[in-house]
Tab-separated table of N, CA and C in Angstrom:
chain	number	residue	atom	x	y	z
A	1	MET	N	23.910	-15.468	-5.264
A	1	MET	CA	23.453	-14.662	-6.348
A	1	MET	C	22.076	-14.084	-5.987
A	2	SER	N	21.925	-12.793	-6.071
A	2	SER	CA	20.647	-12.178	-5.734
A	2	SER	C	19.644	-12.381	-6.863
A	3	ARG	N	18.375	-12.402	-6.500
A	3	ARG	CA	17.309	-12.650	-7.472
A	3	ARG	C	16.178	-11.652	-7.244
A	4	PHE	N	15.492	-11.354	-8.320
A	4	PHE	CA	14.324	-10.486	-8.293
A	4	PHE	C	13.205	-11.227	-8.995
A	5	ARG	N	12.006	-11.208	-8.403
A	5	ARG	CA	10.900	-11.871	-9.087
A	5	ARG	C	9.632	-11.032	-8.990
A	6	LEU	N	8.816	-11.204	-9.995
A	6	LEU	CA	7.545	-10.498	-10.096
A	6	LEU	C	6.469	-11.521	-10.382
A	7	SER	N	5.418	-11.480	-9.609
A	7	SER	CA	4.242	-12.311	-9.851
A	7	SER	C	3.077	-11.368	-10.063
A	8	MET	N	2.313	-11.580	-11.139
A	8	MET	CA	1.180	-10.688	-11.370
A	8	MET	C	0.061	-11.413	-12.089
A	9	ASP	N	-1.129	-10.875	-11.938
A	9	ASP	CA	-2.324	-11.399	-12.586
A	9	ASP	C	-2.823	-10.326	-13.543
A	10	ALA	N	-2.411	-10.404	-14.822
A	10	ALA	CA	-2.770	-9.401	-15.822
A	10	ALA	C	-3.829	-9.925	-16.792
A	11	ARG	N	-4.550	-10.965	-16.385
A	11	ARG	CA	-5.620	-11.475	-17.243
A	11	ARG	C	-6.719	-10.417	-17.381
A	12	PRO	N	-7.464	-10.417	-18.470
A	12	PRO	CA	-8.518	-9.406	-18.649
A	12	PRO	C	-9.508	-9.343	-17.490
A	13	ASN	N	-9.842	-10.486	-16.914
A	13	ASN	CA	-10.767	-10.488	-15.776
A	13	ASN	C	-10.054	-10.856	-14.476
A	14	GLY	N	-8.744	-10.687	-14.422
A	14	GLY	CA	-7.950	-11.041	-13.236
A	14	GLY	C	-7.985	-9.964	-12.161
A	15	THR	N	-7.196	-10.164	-11.137
A	15	THR	CA	-7.165	-9.231	-9.995
A	15	THR	C	-6.318	-7.996	-10.256
A	16	ARG	N	-5.468	-8.012	-11.301
A	16	ARG	CA	-4.557	-6.920	-11.636
A	16	ARG	C	-3.588	-6.617	-10.486
A	17	GLN	N	-3.257	-7.614	-9.692
A	17	GLN	CA	-2.335	-7.459	-8.581
A	17	GLN	C	-0.936	-7.900	-8.996
A	18	ALA	N	0.078	-7.138	-8.576
A	18	ALA	CA	1.472	-7.483	-8.857
A	18	ALA	C	2.249	-7.484	-7.546
A	19	LYS	N	3.140	-8.454	-7.396
A	19	LYS	CA	3.953	-8.583	-6.188
A	19	LYS	C	5.419	-8.648	-6.598
A	20	PHE	N	6.230	-7.744	-6.060
A	20	PHE	CA	7.667	-7.684	-6.350
A	20	PHE	C	8.428	-8.221	-5.151
A	21	GLU	N	9.375	-9.127	-5.390
A	21	GLU	CA	10.151	-9.729	-4.312
A	21	GLU	C	11.620	-9.857	-4.718
A	22	TRP	N	12.487	-9.918	-3.725
A	22	TRP	CA	13.922	-10.100	-3.966
A	22	TRP	C	14.475	-11.113	-2.981
A	23	SER	N	15.620	-11.697	-3.349
A	23	SER	CA	16.260	-12.704	-2.503
A	23	SER	C	17.764	-12.652	-2.714
A	24	LEU	N	18.499	-12.894	-1.663
A	24	LEU	CA	19.957	-12.967	-1.771
A	24	LEU	C	20.427	-14.375	-2.118
A	25	ASN	N	19.609	-15.390	-1.792
A	25	ASN	CA	20.033	-16.766	-2.035
A	25	ASN	C	19.108	-17.532	-2.987
A	26	GLY	N	18.037	-16.909	-3.459
A	26	GLY	CA	17.104	-17.572	-4.360
A	26	GLY	C	16.134	-18.502	-3.673
A	27	LYS	N	16.163	-18.541	-2.341
A	27	LYS	CA	15.271	-19.428	-1.593
A	27	LYS	C	14.267	-18.646	-0.757
A	28	LYS	N	14.755	-17.709	0.043
A	28	LYS	CA	13.863	-16.918	0.887
A	28	LYS	C	13.679	-15.544	0.236
A	29	PHE	N	12.454	-15.262	-0.217
A	29	PHE	CA	12.159	-14.004	-0.894
A	29	PHE	C	11.483	-13.034	0.064
A	30	THR	N	11.813	-11.755	-0.086
A	30	THR	CA	11.257	-10.686	0.730
A	30	THR	C	10.520	-9.710	-0.188
A	31	ALA	N	9.315	-9.329	0.199
A	31	ALA	CA	8.536	-8.387	-0.602
A	31	ALA	C	9.202	-7.020	-0.585
A	32	LEU	N	9.263	-6.375	-1.755
A	32	LEU	CA	9.823	-5.030	-1.825
A	32	LEU	C	8.855	-3.997	-1.272
A	33	LYS	N	7.583	-4.232	-1.423
A	33	LYS	CA	6.542	-3.309	-0.998
A	33	LYS	C	5.250	-4.103	-0.928
A	34	GLU	N	4.183	-3.474	-0.480
A	34	GLU	CA	2.906	-4.173	-0.496
A	34	GLU	C	2.482	-4.443	-1.948
A	35	THR	N	1.488	-5.274	-2.122
A	35	THR	CA	1.010	-5.623	-3.460
A	35	THR	C	0.607	-4.365	-4.213
A	36	TYR	N	0.944	-4.335	-5.495
A	36	TYR	CA	0.667	-3.183	-6.345
A	36	TYR	C	-0.468	-3.532	-7.305
A	37	GLU	N	-1.439	-2.638	-7.457
A	37	GLU	CA	-2.529	-2.869	-8.395
A	37	GLU	C	-2.181	-2.254	-9.744
A	38	LEU	N	-2.171	-3.075	-10.780
A	38	LEU	CA	-1.861	-2.610	-12.122
A	38	LEU	C	-2.972	-1.685	-12.600
A	39	TYR	N	-2.610	-0.608	-13.251
A	39	TYR	CA	-3.559	0.412	-13.680
A	39	TYR	C	-3.948	0.202	-15.137
A	40	THR	N	-5.245	0.187	-15.417
A	40	THR	CA	-5.731	0.013	-16.787
A	40	THR	C	-6.729	1.102	-17.155
A	41	GLY	N	-6.651	2.256	-16.530
A	41	GLY	CA	-7.649	3.294	-16.717
A	41	GLY	C	-7.386	4.266	-17.848
A	42	TRP	N	-6.526	3.936	-18.798
A	42	TRP	CA	-6.287	4.837	-19.917
A	42	TRP	C	-7.494	4.838	-20.847
A	43	PRO	N	-7.653	5.863	-21.683
A	43	PRO	CA	-8.769	5.873	-22.634
A	43	PRO	C	-8.739	4.666	-23.580
A	44	PHE	N	-7.586	4.112	-23.810
A	44	PHE	CA	-7.448	2.888	-24.589
A	44	PHE	C	-6.414	2.026	-23.885
A	45	PHE	N	-6.509	0.742	-24.036
A	45	PHE	CA	-5.623	-0.183	-23.328
A	45	PHE	C	-4.795	-0.966	-24.342
A	46	LEU	N	-3.487	-0.808	-24.278
A	46	LEU	CA	-2.586	-1.487	-25.201
A	46	LEU	C	-2.066	-2.806	-24.648
A	47	GLY	N	-2.179	-3.000	-23.366
A	47	GLY	CA	-1.661	-4.209	-22.738
A	47	GLY	C	-0.383	-3.926	-21.968
A	48	TYR	N	0.022	-4.868	-21.178
A	48	TYR	CA	1.239	-4.714	-20.389
A	48	TYR	C	2.434	-5.174	-21.187
A	49	ARG	N	3.528	-4.484	-21.017
A	49	ARG	CA	4.775	-4.868	-21.670
A	49	ARG	C	5.770	-5.257	-20.580
A	50	PHE	N	6.522	-6.272	-20.844
A	50	PHE	CA	7.478	-6.764	-19.875
A	50	PHE	C	8.870	-6.296	-20.255
A	51	GLY	N	9.657	-5.929	-19.277
A	51	GLY	CA	11.032	-5.513	-19.537
A	51	GLY	C	11.934	-5.901	-18.381
A	52	ILE	N	13.145	-6.217	-18.691
A	52	ILE	CA	14.157	-6.529	-17.685
A	52	ILE	C	15.317	-5.585	-17.935
A	53	PHE	N	15.722	-4.878	-16.902
A	53	PHE	CA	16.750	-3.862	-17.042
A	53	PHE	C	17.907	-4.147	-16.101
A	54	ASN	N	19.102	-3.830	-16.533
A	54	ASN	CA	20.302	-3.967	-15.721
A	54	ASN	C	20.862	-2.564	-15.488
A	55	TYR	N	20.725	-2.061	-14.276
A	55	TYR	CA	21.216	-0.726	-13.945
A	55	TYR	C	22.593	-0.840	-13.298
A	56	ALA	N	23.602	-0.398	-14.007
A	56	ALA	CA	24.962	-0.431	-13.480
A	56	ALA	C	25.105	0.635	-12.406
A	57	THR	N	25.622	0.269	-11.244
A	57	THR	CA	25.777	1.227	-10.139
A	57	THR	C	27.229	1.632	-9.905
A	58	LYS	N	28.186	0.854	-10.416
A	58	LYS	CA	29.596	1.168	-10.178
A	58	LYS	C	30.375	1.349	-11.473
A	59	ALA	N	30.040	0.584	-12.495
A	59	ALA	CA	30.751	0.668	-13.773
A	59	ALA	C	29.830	0.163	-14.869
A	60	LEU	N	30.113	0.541	-16.096
A	60	LEU	CA	29.314	0.059	-17.204
A	60	LEU	C	29.531	-1.427	-17.394
A	61	GLY	N	28.508	-2.107	-17.902
A	61	GLY	CA	28.625	-3.535	-18.156
A	61	GLY	C	27.759	-4.340	-17.223
A	62	GLY	N	27.944	-5.607	-17.239
A	62	GLY	CA	27.167	-6.514	-16.403
A	62	GLY	C	26.243	-7.350	-17.267
A	63	GLU	N	25.395	-8.127	-16.625
A	63	GLU	CA	24.490	-8.985	-17.373
A	63	GLU	C	23.268	-9.288	-16.545
A	64	VAL	N	22.231	-9.690	-17.219
A	64	VAL	CA	21.001	-10.182	-16.608
A	64	VAL	C	20.713	-11.521	-17.262
A	65	LYS	N	20.548	-12.539	-16.463
A	65	LYS	CA	20.276	-13.873	-16.988
A	65	LYS	C	18.857	-14.261	-16.583
A	66	VAL	N	17.986	-14.452	-17.555
A	66	VAL	CA	16.605	-14.852	-17.304
A	66	VAL	C	16.530	-16.361	-17.499
A	67	LEU	N	16.219	-17.061	-16.423
A	67	LEU	CA	16.159	-18.511	-16.494
A	67	LEU	C	14.776	-19.021	-16.853
A	68	GLU	N	13.736	-18.206	-16.590
A	68	GLU	CA	12.381	-18.687	-16.843
A	68	GLU	C	11.452	-17.504	-16.964
A	69	PHE	N	10.487	-17.617	-17.862
A	69	PHE	CA	9.407	-16.652	-17.985
A	69	PHE	C	8.132	-17.441	-18.226
A	70	LYS	N	7.189	-17.367	-17.293
A	70	LYS	CA	5.965	-18.164	-17.396
A	70	LYS	C	4.763	-17.243	-17.479
A	71	THR	N	3.784	-17.649	-18.259
A	71	THR	CA	2.472	-17.010	-18.235
A	71	THR	C	1.468	-18.112	-17.970
A	72	GLU	N	0.517	-17.813	-17.160
A	72	GLU	CA	-0.494	-18.832	-16.820
A	72	GLU	C	-1.869	-18.264	-16.991
């Protein structure tokens, strides 16, 4: 089962760094790209919103199962 994970530091005084990774077996993860810096330069800051999306590539339907969501 393939997995996707995101690790980020969105604390007010944090690094604002986000790392996206994927895995085919849930054990060895590969980075999708270099670390991404979250942008907070709007005239006002509403905060980050989290979303999980399931994009069907062959037919409608499918599922996304979230086993854990942690904030630290």
